[in-house]
Amino acid sequence: MDGDHRARRALAADATLGPVVTTVPPQRLEPAPSFFARFVRSVIRQQISMDAAAAIERRLHATVGATPDAIAEAVPAQLRAVGLSRQKAETVQAIAAAVAAGTLTREGLASLDDAAVVDRLTQIRGVGPWTAKMQLIFALGRPDVFAVEDLAVRRALTAVTGETDRTAMTQLAETWRPYRSYACLYLWASAGD
């Protein structure tokens, strides 16, 4: 049995999360094909709607390109013109430069534990815990990351439990170890994200 099935079975047996798990399709934890593209997507998605983020990402790829070199070498005004704020433009350029230089890679992060990855990624200006956790889940495929910083996760969990306190949510999520990333996937699926 693979990790996706083990996680579903374990979470379906949980008194709190079980009803959520059994009402949505099975979720898979698959690392994105491109570490860089997923990182840029996470930065773009910071604090905006998914539709707005998708439009910005499409314009970025059409106007500037999707490679680390293209984004690193872009004129800041080009990045602003596609809809990135000044801060996000600086952040994606810093990420692009580090990836292009080979100092920031999926392979380089693979040997680090989750806390060390968060520490490494949040050293980049404009990358906070939410963005780092999105990389852990969606780029590195780490199975045990609870993204309490994510509004959709909190809303879905509040709908299930009535709880609104982040600390209490994080404590509740401890019972879902070692599958907290999957718990997030199921909560996102229940919220339609």
CSV table of C-alpha atoms in Angstrom, one decimal:
chain,number,residue,atom,x,y,z
A,1,MET,CA,0.0,0.0,0.0
A,2,ASP,CA,1.4,3.4,-1.0
A,3,GLY,CA,1.6,6.5,1.2
A,4,ASP,CA,-1.5,8.1,-0.3
A,5,HIS,CA,-3.6,5.0,0.6
A,6,ARG,CA,-2.0,4.7,4.1
A,7,ALA,CA,-2.7,8.4,4.8
A,8,ARG,CA,-6.3,8.2,3.6
A,9,ARG,CA,-7.0,5.1,5.7
A,10,ALA,CA,-5.4,6.7,8.8
A,11,LEU,CA,-7.2,10.0,8.4
A,12,ALA,CA,-10.5,8.4,7.6
A,13,ALA,CA,-10.3,6.7,11.0
A,14,ASP,CA,-9.8,10.0,12.8
A,15,ALA,CA,-13.0,11.2,14.6
A,16,THR,CA,-12.5,14.8,13.5
A,17,LEU,CA,-11.1,14.5,10.0
A,18,GLY,CA,-12.8,11.2,9.0
A,19,PRO,CA,-16.0,12.7,7.8
A,20,VAL,CA,-14.1,15.1,5.6
A,21,VAL,CA,-11.9,12.4,4.1
A,22,THR,CA,-14.8,10.1,3.2
A,23,THR,CA,-16.7,12.9,1.4
A,24,VAL,CA,-13.9,13.9,-1.1
A,25,PRO,CA,-12.0,12.0,-3.6
A,26,PRO,CA,-8.7,10.4,-2.6
A,27,GLN,CA,-5.9,12.9,-2.5
A,28,ARG,CA,-2.3,12.4,-3.8
A,29,LEU,CA,0.8,14.0,-2.5
A,30,GLU,CA,3.0,14.4,-5.6
A,31,PRO,CA,5.9,16.8,-5.9
A,32,ALA,CA,5.5,19.3,-8.7
A,33,PRO,CA,7.7,18.6,-11.7
A,34,SER,CA,9.5,21.9,-11.4
A,35,PHE,CA,10.7,23.1,-8.0
A,36,PHE,CA,11.2,26.6,-9.4
A,37,ALA,CA,7.8,26.9,-11.1
A,38,ARG,CA,6.1,25.8,-7.9
A,39,PHE,CA,8.0,28.2,-5.8
A,40,VAL,CA,7.1,31.1,-8.1
A,41,ARG,CA,3.5,30.0,-8.0
A,42,SER,CA,3.4,30.0,-4.2
A,43,VAL,CA,4.9,33.6,-4.1
A,44,ILE,CA,2.3,34.8,-6.7
A,45,ARG,CA,-0.5,33.2,-4.6
A,46,GLN,CA,0.4,35.0,-1.4
A,47,GLN,CA,-2.7,36.8,-0.1
A,48,ILE,CA,-4.6,36.9,-3.4
A,49,SER,CA,-7.3,34.8,-5.0
A,50,MET,CA,-6.5,31.7,-7.0
A,51,ASP,CA,-8.0,33.2,-10.1
A,52,ALA,CA,-6.0,36.4,-9.8
A,53,ALA,CA,-2.8,34.4,-9.2
A,54,ALA,CA,-3.5,32.2,-12.2
A,55,ALA,CA,-3.9,35.2,-14.4
A,56,ILE,CA,-0.7,36.8,-13.2
A,57,GLU,CA,1.2,33.5,-13.7
A,58,ARG,CA,-0.1,33.2,-17.3
A,59,ARG,CA,0.9,36.8,-18.0
A,60,LEU,CA,4.3,36.2,-16.5
A,61,HIS,CA,5.0,33.2,-18.6
A,62,ALA,CA,3.7,34.9,-21.8
A,63,THR,CA,5.6,38.1,-21.3
A,64,VAL,CA,8.8,37.2,-19.4
A,65,GLY,CA,9.1,33.5,-19.7
A,66,ALA,CA,9.1,30.7,-17.1
A,67,THR,CA,12.7,29.9,-16.7
A,68,PRO,CA,14.9,31.0,-13.8
A,69,ASP,CA,17.2,32.8,-16.2
A,70,ALA,CA,14.4,34.7,-17.9
A,71,ILE,CA,12.8,35.8,-14.6
A,72,ALA,CA,16.2,36.7,-13.0
A,73,GLU,CA,17.2,38.8,-16.0
A,74,ALA,CA,13.8,40.5,-16.4
A,75,VAL,CA,13.5,44.2,-15.9
A,76,PRO,CA,11.5,44.9,-12.7
A,77,ALA,CA,9.0,47.0,-14.7
A,78,GLN,CA,8.2,43.9,-16.8
A,79,LEU,CA,7.4,41.9,-13.6
A,80,ARG,CA,5.2,44.8,-12.3
A,81,ALA,CA,3.4,45.0,-15.6
A,82,VAL,CA,2.2,41.4,-15.4
A,83,GLY,CA,0.6,42.2,-12.0
A,84,LEU,CA,3.3,41.4,-9.4
A,85,SER,CA,3.7,43.8,-6.6
A,86,ARG,CA,7.1,45.4,-6.1
A,87,GLN,CA,7.8,43.0,-3.2
A,88,LYS,CA,6.7,39.9,-5.1
A,89,ALA,CA,8.7,40.9,-8.1
A,90,GLU,CA,11.8,41.2,-6.0
A,91,THR,CA,11.1,37.9,-4.3
A,92,VAL,CA,10.6,35.9,-7.5
A,93,GLN,CA,13.8,37.5,-9.0
A,94,ALA,CA,15.7,36.5,-5.9
A,95,ILE,CA,14.4,33.0,-6.1
A,96,ALA,CA,15.1,32.8,-9.8
A,97,ALA,CA,18.7,34.1,-9.3
A,98,ALA,CA,19.4,31.5,-6.6
A,99,VAL,CA,17.9,28.7,-8.7
A,100,ALA,CA,19.8,29.8,-11.8
A,101,ALA,CA,23.0,30.0,-9.8
A,102,GLY,CA,22.4,26.5,-8.4
A,103,THR,CA,22.4,27.6,-4.8
A,104,LEU,CA,18.7,26.8,-4.3
A,105,THR,CA,17.6,23.4,-5.6
A,106,ARG,CA,15.2,20.6,-4.7
A,107,GLU,CA,18.1,18.3,-4.3
A,108,GLY,CA,19.9,20.7,-2.0
A,109,LEU,CA,16.9,20.8,0.3
A,110,ALA,CA,16.1,17.1,0.2
A,111,SER,CA,18.5,16.2,2.9
A,112,LEU,CA,17.2,18.9,5.3
A,113,ASP,CA,14.4,18.3,7.8
A,114,ASP,CA,11.2,20.3,7.5
A,115,ALA,CA,12.2,23.0,10.0
A,116,ALA,CA,15.6,23.5,8.3
A,117,VAL,CA,13.9,23.9,4.9
A,118,VAL,CA,11.5,26.5,6.4
A,119,ASP,CA,14.5,28.3,7.9
A,120,ARG,CA,16.4,28.2,4.6
A,121,LEU,CA,13.6,29.4,2.5
A,122,THR,CA,12.4,32.2,4.8
A,123,GLN,CA,15.8,33.8,4.6
A,124,ILE,CA,14.7,35.0,1.2
A,125,ARG,CA,13.0,38.3,1.6
A,126,GLY,CA,9.3,37.9,0.9
A,127,VAL,CA,9.1,34.2,1.8
A,128,GLY,CA,7.3,33.5,5.0
A,129,PRO,CA,6.2,30.3,6.7
A,130,TRP,CA,3.2,29.8,4.5
A,131,THR,CA,5.2,30.0,1.3
A,132,ALA,CA,7.9,27.7,2.7
A,133,LYS,CA,5.3,25.2,3.8
A,134,MET,CA,3.8,25.2,0.3
A,135,GLN,CA,7.2,24.3,-1.0
A,136,LEU,CA,7.5,21.5,1.6
A,137,ILE,CA,4.1,20.1,0.6
A,138,PHE,CA,3.9,20.7,-3.2
A,139,ALA,CA,7.5,20.8,-4.3
A,140,LEU,CA,9.2,18.4,-1.9
A,141,GLY,CA,6.3,16.2,-1.3
A,142,ARG,CA,6.8,16.1,2.5
A,143,PRO,CA,3.9,14.2,4.1
A,144,ASP,CA,3.8,15.8,7.6
A,145,VAL,CA,3.4,19.5,7.2
A,146,PHE,CA,0.5,21.4,8.8
A,147,ALA,CA,-0.2,24.7,7.0
A,148,VAL,CA,-2.1,26.5,9.7
A,149,GLU,CA,-1.1,29.7,8.0
A,150,ASP,CA,-3.4,28.9,5.0
A,151,LEU,CA,-6.7,30.6,5.2
A,152,ALA,CA,-8.6,27.8,3.3
A,153,VAL,CA,-7.2,25.2,5.7
A,154,ARG,CA,-8.3,27.2,8.7
A,155,ARG,CA,-11.8,27.9,7.2
A,156,ALA,CA,-12.3,24.2,6.4
A,157,LEU,CA,-11.1,23.1,9.8
A,158,THR,CA,-13.4,25.7,11.5
A,159,ALA,CA,-16.3,24.4,9.4
A,160,VAL,CA,-15.6,20.9,10.8
A,161,THR,CA,-14.7,21.7,14.4
A,162,GLY,CA,-15.9,25.2,15.1
A,163,GLU,CA,-12.4,26.0,16.3
A,164,THR,CA,-10.9,29.3,15.2
A,165,ASP,CA,-7.7,29.5,17.2
A,166,ARG,CA,-4.5,28.7,15.3
A,167,THR,CA,-2.8,27.3,18.3
A,168,ALA,CA,-5.7,24.9,19.1
A,169,MET,CA,-5.8,23.9,15.4
A,170,THR,CA,-2.1,23.1,15.4
A,171,GLN,CA,-2.5,21.0,18.6
A,172,LEU,CA,-5.4,19.1,17.0
A,173,ALA,CA,-3.3,18.5,13.9
A,174,GLU,CA,-0.8,16.7,16.1
A,175,THR,CA,-3.1,13.7,16.1
A,176,TRP,CA,-2.8,13.5,12.3
A,177,ARG,CA,1.0,12.8,12.4
A,178,PRO,CA,2.6,11.6,10.2
A,179,TYR,CA,0.1,12.7,7.6
A,180,ARG,CA,-0.6,16.4,8.3
A,181,SER,CA,0.2,17.4,4.7
A,182,TYR,CA,-2.5,14.9,3.6
A,183,ALA,CA,-4.9,16.4,6.2
A,184,CYS,CA,-4.3,19.8,4.5
A,185,LEU,CA,-5.0,18.2,1.1
A,186,TYR,CA,-8.3,16.8,2.3
A,187,LEU,CA,-9.3,20.1,4.0
A,188,TRP,CA,-8.5,22.0,0.8
A,189,ALA,CA,-10.5,19.5,-1.2
A,190,SER,CA,-13.5,19.9,1.2
A,191,ALA,CA,-13.3,23.6,0.7
A,192,GLY,CA,-13.2,23.3,-3.1
A,193,ASP,CA,-9.6,24.5,-3.4
